[in-house]
Coordinates of C-alpha atoms in Angstrom, one line a residue:
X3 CA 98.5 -66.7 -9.9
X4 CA 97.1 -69.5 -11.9
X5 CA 100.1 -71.8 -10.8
X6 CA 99.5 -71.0 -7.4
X7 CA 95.5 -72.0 -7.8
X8 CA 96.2 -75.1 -9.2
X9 CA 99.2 -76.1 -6.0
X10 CA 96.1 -74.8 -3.8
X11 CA 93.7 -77.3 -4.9
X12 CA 96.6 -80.4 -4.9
X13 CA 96.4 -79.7 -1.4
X14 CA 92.8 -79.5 -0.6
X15 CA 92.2 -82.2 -2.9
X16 CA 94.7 -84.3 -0.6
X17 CA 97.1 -85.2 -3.5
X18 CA 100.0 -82.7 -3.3
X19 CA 103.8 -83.2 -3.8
X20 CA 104.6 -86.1 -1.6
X21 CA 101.9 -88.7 -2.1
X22 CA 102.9 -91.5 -3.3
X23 CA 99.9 -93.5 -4.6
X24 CA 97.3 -92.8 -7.1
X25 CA 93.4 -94.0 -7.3
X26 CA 93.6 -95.5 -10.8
X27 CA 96.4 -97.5 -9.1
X28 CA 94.6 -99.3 -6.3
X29 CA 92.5 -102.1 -6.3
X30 CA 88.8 -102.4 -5.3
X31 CA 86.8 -104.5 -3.5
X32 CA 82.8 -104.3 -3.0
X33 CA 81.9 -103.7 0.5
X34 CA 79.2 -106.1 0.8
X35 CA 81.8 -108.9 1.5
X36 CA 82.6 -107.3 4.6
X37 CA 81.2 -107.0 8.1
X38 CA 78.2 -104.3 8.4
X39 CA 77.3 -103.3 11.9
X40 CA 74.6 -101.1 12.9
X41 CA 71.6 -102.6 11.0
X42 CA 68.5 -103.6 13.0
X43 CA 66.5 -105.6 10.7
X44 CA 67.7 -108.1 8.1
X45 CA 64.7 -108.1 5.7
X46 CA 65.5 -104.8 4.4
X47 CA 65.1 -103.8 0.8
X48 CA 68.3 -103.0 0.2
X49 CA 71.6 -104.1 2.6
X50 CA 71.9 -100.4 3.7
X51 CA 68.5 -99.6 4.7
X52 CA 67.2 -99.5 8.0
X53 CA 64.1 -100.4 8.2
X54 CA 62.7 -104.1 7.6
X55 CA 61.0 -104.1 3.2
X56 CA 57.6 -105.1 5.0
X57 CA 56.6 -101.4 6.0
X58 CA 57.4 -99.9 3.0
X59 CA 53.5 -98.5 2.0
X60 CA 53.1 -99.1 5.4
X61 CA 55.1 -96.0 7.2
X62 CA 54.3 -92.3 6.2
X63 CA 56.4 -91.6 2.7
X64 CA 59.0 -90.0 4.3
X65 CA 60.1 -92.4 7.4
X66 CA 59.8 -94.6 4.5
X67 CA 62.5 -92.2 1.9
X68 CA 64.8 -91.4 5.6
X69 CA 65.6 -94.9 5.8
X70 CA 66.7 -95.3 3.2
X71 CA 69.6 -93.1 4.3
X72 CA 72.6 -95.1 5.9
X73 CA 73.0 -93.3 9.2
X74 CA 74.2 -95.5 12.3
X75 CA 75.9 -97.9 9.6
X76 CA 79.6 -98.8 9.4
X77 CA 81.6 -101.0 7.3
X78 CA 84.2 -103.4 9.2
X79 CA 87.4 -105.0 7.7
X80 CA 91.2 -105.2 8.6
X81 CA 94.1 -104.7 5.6
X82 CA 97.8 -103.7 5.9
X83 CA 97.0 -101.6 2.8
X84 CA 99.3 -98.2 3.2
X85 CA 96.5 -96.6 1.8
X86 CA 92.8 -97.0 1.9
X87 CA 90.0 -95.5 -1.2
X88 CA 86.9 -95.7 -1.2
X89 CA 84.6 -95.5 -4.3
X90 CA 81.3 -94.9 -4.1
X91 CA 77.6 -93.5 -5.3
X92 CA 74.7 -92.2 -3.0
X93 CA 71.0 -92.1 -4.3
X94 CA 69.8 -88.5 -3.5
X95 CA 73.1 -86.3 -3.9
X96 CA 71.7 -84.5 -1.2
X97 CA 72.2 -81.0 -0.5
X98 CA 71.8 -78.4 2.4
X99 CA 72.8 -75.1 3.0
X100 CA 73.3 -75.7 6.9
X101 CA 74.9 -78.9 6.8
X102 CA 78.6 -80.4 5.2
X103 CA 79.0 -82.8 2.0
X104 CA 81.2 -84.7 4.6
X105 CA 78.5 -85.2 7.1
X106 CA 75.4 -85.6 4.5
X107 CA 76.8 -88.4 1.9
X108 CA 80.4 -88.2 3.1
X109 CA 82.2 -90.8 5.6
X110 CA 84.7 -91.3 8.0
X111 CA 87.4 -93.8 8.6
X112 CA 88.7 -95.1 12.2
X113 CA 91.0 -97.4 13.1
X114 CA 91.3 -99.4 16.5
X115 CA 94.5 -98.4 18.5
X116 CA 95.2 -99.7 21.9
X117 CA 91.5 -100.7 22.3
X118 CA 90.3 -96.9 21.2
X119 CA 88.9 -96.2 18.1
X120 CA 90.8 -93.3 16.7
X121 CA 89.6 -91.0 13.4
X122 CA 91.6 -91.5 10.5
X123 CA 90.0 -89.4 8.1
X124 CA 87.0 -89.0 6.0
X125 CA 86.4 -89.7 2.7
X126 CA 85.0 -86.6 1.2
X127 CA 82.4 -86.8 -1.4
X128 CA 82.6 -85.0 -4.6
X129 CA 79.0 -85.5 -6.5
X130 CA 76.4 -88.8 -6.4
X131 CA 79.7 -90.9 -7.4
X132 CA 83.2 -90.3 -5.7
X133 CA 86.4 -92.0 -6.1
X134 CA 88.3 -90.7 -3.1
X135 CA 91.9 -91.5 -1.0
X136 CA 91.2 -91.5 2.6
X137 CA 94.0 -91.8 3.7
X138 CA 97.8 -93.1 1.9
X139 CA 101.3 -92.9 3.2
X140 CA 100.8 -95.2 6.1
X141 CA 103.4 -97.9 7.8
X142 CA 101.7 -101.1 6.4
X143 CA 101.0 -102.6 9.3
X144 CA 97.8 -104.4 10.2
X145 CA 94.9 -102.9 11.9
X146 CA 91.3 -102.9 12.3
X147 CA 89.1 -100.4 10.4
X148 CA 85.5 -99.0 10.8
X149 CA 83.9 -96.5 7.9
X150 CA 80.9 -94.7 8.9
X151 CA 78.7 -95.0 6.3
X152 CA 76.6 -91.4 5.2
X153 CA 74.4 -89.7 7.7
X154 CA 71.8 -88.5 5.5
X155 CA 71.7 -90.5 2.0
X156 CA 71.2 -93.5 1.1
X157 CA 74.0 -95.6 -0.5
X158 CA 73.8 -97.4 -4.4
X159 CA 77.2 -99.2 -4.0
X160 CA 80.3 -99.0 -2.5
X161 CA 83.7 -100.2 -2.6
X162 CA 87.1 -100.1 -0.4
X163 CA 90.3 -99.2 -2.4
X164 CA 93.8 -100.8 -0.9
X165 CA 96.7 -101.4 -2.7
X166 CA 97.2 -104.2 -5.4
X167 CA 99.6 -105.9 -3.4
X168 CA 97.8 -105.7 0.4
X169 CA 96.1 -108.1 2.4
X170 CA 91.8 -107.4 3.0
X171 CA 90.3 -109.2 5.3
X172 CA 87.5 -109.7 7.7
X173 CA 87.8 -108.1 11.0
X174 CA 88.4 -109.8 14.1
X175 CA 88.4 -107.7 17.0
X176 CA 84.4 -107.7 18.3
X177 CA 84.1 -103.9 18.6
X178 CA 81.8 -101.9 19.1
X179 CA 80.6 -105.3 20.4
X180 CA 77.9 -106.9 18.3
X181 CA 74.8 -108.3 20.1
X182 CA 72.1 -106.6 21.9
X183 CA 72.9 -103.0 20.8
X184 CA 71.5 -100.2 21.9
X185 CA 68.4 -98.7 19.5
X186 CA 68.1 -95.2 19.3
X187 CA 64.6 -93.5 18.2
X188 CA 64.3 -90.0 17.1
X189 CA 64.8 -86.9 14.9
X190 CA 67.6 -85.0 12.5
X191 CA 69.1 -85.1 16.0
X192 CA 69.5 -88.5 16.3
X193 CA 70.2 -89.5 12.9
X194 CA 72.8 -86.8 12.7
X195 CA 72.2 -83.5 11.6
X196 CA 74.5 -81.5 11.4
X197 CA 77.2 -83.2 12.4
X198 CA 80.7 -82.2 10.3
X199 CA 81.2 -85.9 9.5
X200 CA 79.5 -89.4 10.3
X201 CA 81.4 -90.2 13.5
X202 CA 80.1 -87.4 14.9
X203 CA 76.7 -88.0 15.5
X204 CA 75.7 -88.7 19.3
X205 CA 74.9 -92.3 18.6
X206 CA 78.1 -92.8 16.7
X207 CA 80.0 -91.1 19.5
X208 CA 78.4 -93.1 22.0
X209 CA 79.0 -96.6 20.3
X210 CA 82.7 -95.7 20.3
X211 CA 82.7 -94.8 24.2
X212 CA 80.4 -97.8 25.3
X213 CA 82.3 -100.2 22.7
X214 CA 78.6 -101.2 22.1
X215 CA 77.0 -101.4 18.6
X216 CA 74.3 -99.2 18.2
X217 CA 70.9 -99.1 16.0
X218 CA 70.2 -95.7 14.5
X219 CA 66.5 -95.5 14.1
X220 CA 66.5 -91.2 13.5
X221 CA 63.9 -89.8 11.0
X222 CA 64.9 -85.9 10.2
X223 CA 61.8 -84.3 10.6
X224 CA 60.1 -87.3 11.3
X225 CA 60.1 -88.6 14.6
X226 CA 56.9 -88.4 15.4
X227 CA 55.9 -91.6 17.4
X228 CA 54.4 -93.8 14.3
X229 CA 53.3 -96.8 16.3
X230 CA 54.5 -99.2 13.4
X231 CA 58.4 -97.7 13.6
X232 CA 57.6 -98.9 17.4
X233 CA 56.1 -102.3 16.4
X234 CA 59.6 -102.6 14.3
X235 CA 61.8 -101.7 16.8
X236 CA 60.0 -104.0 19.7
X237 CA 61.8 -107.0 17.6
X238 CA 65.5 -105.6 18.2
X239 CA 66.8 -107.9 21.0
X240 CA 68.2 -104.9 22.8
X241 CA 70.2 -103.9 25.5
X242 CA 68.6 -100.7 26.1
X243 CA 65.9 -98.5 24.0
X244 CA 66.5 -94.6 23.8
X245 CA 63.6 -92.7 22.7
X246 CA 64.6 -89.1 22.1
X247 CA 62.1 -87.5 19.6
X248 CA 60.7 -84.8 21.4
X249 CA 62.0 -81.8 18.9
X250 CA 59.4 -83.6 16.3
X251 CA 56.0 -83.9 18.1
X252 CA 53.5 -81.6 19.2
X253 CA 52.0 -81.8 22.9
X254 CA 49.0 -83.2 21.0
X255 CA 50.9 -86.0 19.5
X256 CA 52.9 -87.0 22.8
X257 CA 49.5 -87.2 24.6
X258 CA 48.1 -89.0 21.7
X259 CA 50.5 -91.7 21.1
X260 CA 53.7 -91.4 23.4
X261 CA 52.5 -94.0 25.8
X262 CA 51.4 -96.6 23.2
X263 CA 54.4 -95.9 21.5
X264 CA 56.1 -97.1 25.0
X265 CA 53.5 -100.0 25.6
X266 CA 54.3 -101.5 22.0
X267 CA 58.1 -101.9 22.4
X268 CA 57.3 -102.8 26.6
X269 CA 55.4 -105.8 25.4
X270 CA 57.7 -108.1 23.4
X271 CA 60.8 -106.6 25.9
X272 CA 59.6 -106.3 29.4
X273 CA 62.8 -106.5 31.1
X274 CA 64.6 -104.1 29.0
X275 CA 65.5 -100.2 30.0
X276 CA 63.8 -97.4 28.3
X277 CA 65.2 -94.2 28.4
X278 CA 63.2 -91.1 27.4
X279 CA 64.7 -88.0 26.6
X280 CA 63.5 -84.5 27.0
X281 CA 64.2 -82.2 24.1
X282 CA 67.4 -80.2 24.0
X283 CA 67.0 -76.6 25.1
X284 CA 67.9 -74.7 21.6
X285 CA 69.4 -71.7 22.5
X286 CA 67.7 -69.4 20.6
X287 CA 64.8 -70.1 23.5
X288 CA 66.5 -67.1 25.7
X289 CA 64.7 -64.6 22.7
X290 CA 61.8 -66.6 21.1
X291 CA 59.5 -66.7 24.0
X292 CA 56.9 -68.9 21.9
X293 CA 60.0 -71.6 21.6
X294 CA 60.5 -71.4 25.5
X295 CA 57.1 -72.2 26.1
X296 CA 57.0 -74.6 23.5
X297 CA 59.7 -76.4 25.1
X298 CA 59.3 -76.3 29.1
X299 CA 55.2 -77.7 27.6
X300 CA 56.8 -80.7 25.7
X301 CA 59.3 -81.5 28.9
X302 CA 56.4 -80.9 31.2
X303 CA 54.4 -83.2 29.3
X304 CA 56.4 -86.2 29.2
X305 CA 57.4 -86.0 32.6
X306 CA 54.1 -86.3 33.1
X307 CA 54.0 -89.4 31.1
X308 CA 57.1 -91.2 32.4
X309 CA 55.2 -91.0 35.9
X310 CA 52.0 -92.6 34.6
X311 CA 53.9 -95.4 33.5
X312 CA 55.9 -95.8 36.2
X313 CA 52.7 -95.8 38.5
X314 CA 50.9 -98.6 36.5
X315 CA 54.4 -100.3 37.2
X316 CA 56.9 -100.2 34.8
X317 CA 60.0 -100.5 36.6
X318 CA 62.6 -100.3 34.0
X319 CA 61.8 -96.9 32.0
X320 CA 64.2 -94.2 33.1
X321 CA 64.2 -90.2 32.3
X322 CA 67.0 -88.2 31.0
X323 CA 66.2 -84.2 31.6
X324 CA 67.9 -81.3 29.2
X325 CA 69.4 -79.3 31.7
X326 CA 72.9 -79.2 30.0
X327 CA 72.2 -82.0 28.0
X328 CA 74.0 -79.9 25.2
X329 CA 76.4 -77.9 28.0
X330 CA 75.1 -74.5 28.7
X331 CA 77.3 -72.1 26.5
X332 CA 74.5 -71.4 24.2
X333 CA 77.5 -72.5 21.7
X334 CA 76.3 -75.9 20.3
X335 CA 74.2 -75.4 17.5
X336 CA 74.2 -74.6 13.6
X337 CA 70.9 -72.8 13.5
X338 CA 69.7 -72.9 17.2
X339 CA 68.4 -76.0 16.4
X340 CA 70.8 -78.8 14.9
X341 CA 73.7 -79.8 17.1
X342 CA 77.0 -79.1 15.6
X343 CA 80.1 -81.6 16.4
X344 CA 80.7 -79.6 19.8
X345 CA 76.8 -80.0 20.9
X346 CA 77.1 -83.8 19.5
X347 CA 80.5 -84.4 21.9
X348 CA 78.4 -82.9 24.8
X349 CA 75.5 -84.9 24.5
X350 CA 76.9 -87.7 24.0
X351 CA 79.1 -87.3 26.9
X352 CA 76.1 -86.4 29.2
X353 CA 74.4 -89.6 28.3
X354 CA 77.5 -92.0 28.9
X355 CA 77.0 -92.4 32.6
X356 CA 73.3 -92.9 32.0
X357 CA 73.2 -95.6 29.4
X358 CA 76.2 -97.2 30.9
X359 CA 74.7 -97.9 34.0
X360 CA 71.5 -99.1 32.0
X361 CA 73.2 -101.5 30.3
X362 CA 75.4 -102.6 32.3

């Protein structure tokens, strides 16, 4: 029995018979040397925040903490290493009991085949500091690489492992193409929760079908319209703004401060789409009548909004309804709330068409 254990966790540990390289073996090099993509401000505090060092005391505490996590973030590089590592410590070892390791301080590898980014596999995190084999056993050859950085912490340091004797070097290939990205404002929704790994939040998913960099600008919890966030965001030379934060705000709030929110990031970019979203339909809305009316009065209420602005003449904000946003199987959620990787693939495949066409 306790030879049969130990074969059990060689293979979930991804080093059974057959491997042929070990960690100690490979050599590592710091990931700051290599292309980051996904980061909308370059006076942050640290290279893998996302939001610019000036409104730190500035922002509510918490925006402040959440960007500090890494979501929307990915590393770029190209090697003809047969196997790729990563080593690397988060700052909050976070933990929930609704949401993977893998998708909270975990990431994910991808590599560009026939013009298609294609999951690899992810690096799997084992504590605050991991030393980890993606993936080994591979033909040599050389290819393009993105790794997601963590959804939901933050990131001390990192490295990429390859082999002692292989060739790293800076990508290449422009993709997802870098310039004018597309800046996403939200909740734990947006930023990722709980997707199963970091490729599989909707903005992630999106930025591989539109072969468009995005800017993830989600706050779990938190998206709640702070007019500073919008101020930030209005300096992004975008190709289109998405603001889908809906699940965060009371009808109080949205009449409050949805339309100055929308008038702050108008002014510095008048020619540039803005999408609002409604929020998604949880499910759990077919048996909680007090959700159901909560959500038809936030939906109500900013269509109500979009129409004000586009009667004092805004002619390039645009409206996204729920129906089916997250398909209509009632099946897409963790905890009638957080989209799971299915939910994630739907909505992002619902709002292809409609940023595409934005963008474009």
């Amino acid at each position: 029995m306790k030879n049969l254990m130990v074969f059990v966790m060689l293979i979930l540990s991804g080093t059974c018979m057959g491997t042929t390289t070990n960690l100690e073996d490979m050599k590592y090099l710091n990931a700051d040397a290599f292309q980051l993509i996904g980061k909308g401000f370059e006076d942050t505090p640290t290279l893998y925040s996302r939001l610019p060092a000036s409104l730190e005391g500035v922002t509510r505490p918490p925006v402040w903490s959440l960007s500090q996590n890494c979501s929307g973030l990915a590393i770029r590089f190209k090697t003809n290493s047969s196997a790729i590592a990563a080593r690397w410590e988060v700052t909050g070892d976070v933990f929930m009991n609704h949401f993977t390791m893998t998708g909270i301080k975990g990431m994910d590898l991808y590599c560009l085949k026939d013009g298609q980014w294609q999951f690899v596999n992810s690096a799997r995190p084992t504590g605050k500091e991991t030393t980890a084999m993606i993936i080994q056993n591979m033909a040599g050859e050389m290819n393009e690489y993105m790794l997601y950085l963590p959804l939901y912490d933050g990131l001390r340091k990192l490295e990429i492992g390859v082999e002692p004797a292989a060739l790293i070097e800076q990508a290449q290939v422009d993709s997802p193409k870098k310039g004018k990205p597309v800046v996403f404002y939200g909740t734990s929704i947006t930023q990722g929760g709980c997707a199963s790994r970091a490729g599989m939040s909707y903005p992630n998913i999106l930025s591989r079908m539109m072969d468009k960099e995005i800017i993830n600008l989600g706050f779990s919890g938190n998206g709640q319209l702070d007019l500073e966030v919008a101020e930030a965001m209005a300096t992004i030379d975008a190709s289109c703004f998405v603001i889908d934060c809906l699940p965060n705000v009371s009808v109080a709030q949205m009449n409050e401060k949805y339309a100055r929110f929308i008038e702050i990031v108008r002014e510095n970019n008048p020619e540039t789409p803005i999408l609002l979203v409604e929020t998604i339909l949880f499910p759990h809305r077919h048996f909680d009548q007090s959700v159901f009316t909560l959500l038809q009065d936030k939906n109500e209420t900013l269509t109500r909004i979009y129409k004000e602005q586009k009667a004092k003449g805004d002619r390039k904000i645009y409206y996204q309804k729920a129906d089916d946003l997250i398909g209509d199987d009632q099946e897409a959620t963790v905890d009638g709330v957080h989209l799971t990787d299915l939910g994630f693939k739907h909505m992002a495949e619902n709002l292809y068409p409609v940023i595409r066409k934005l963008i474009k």
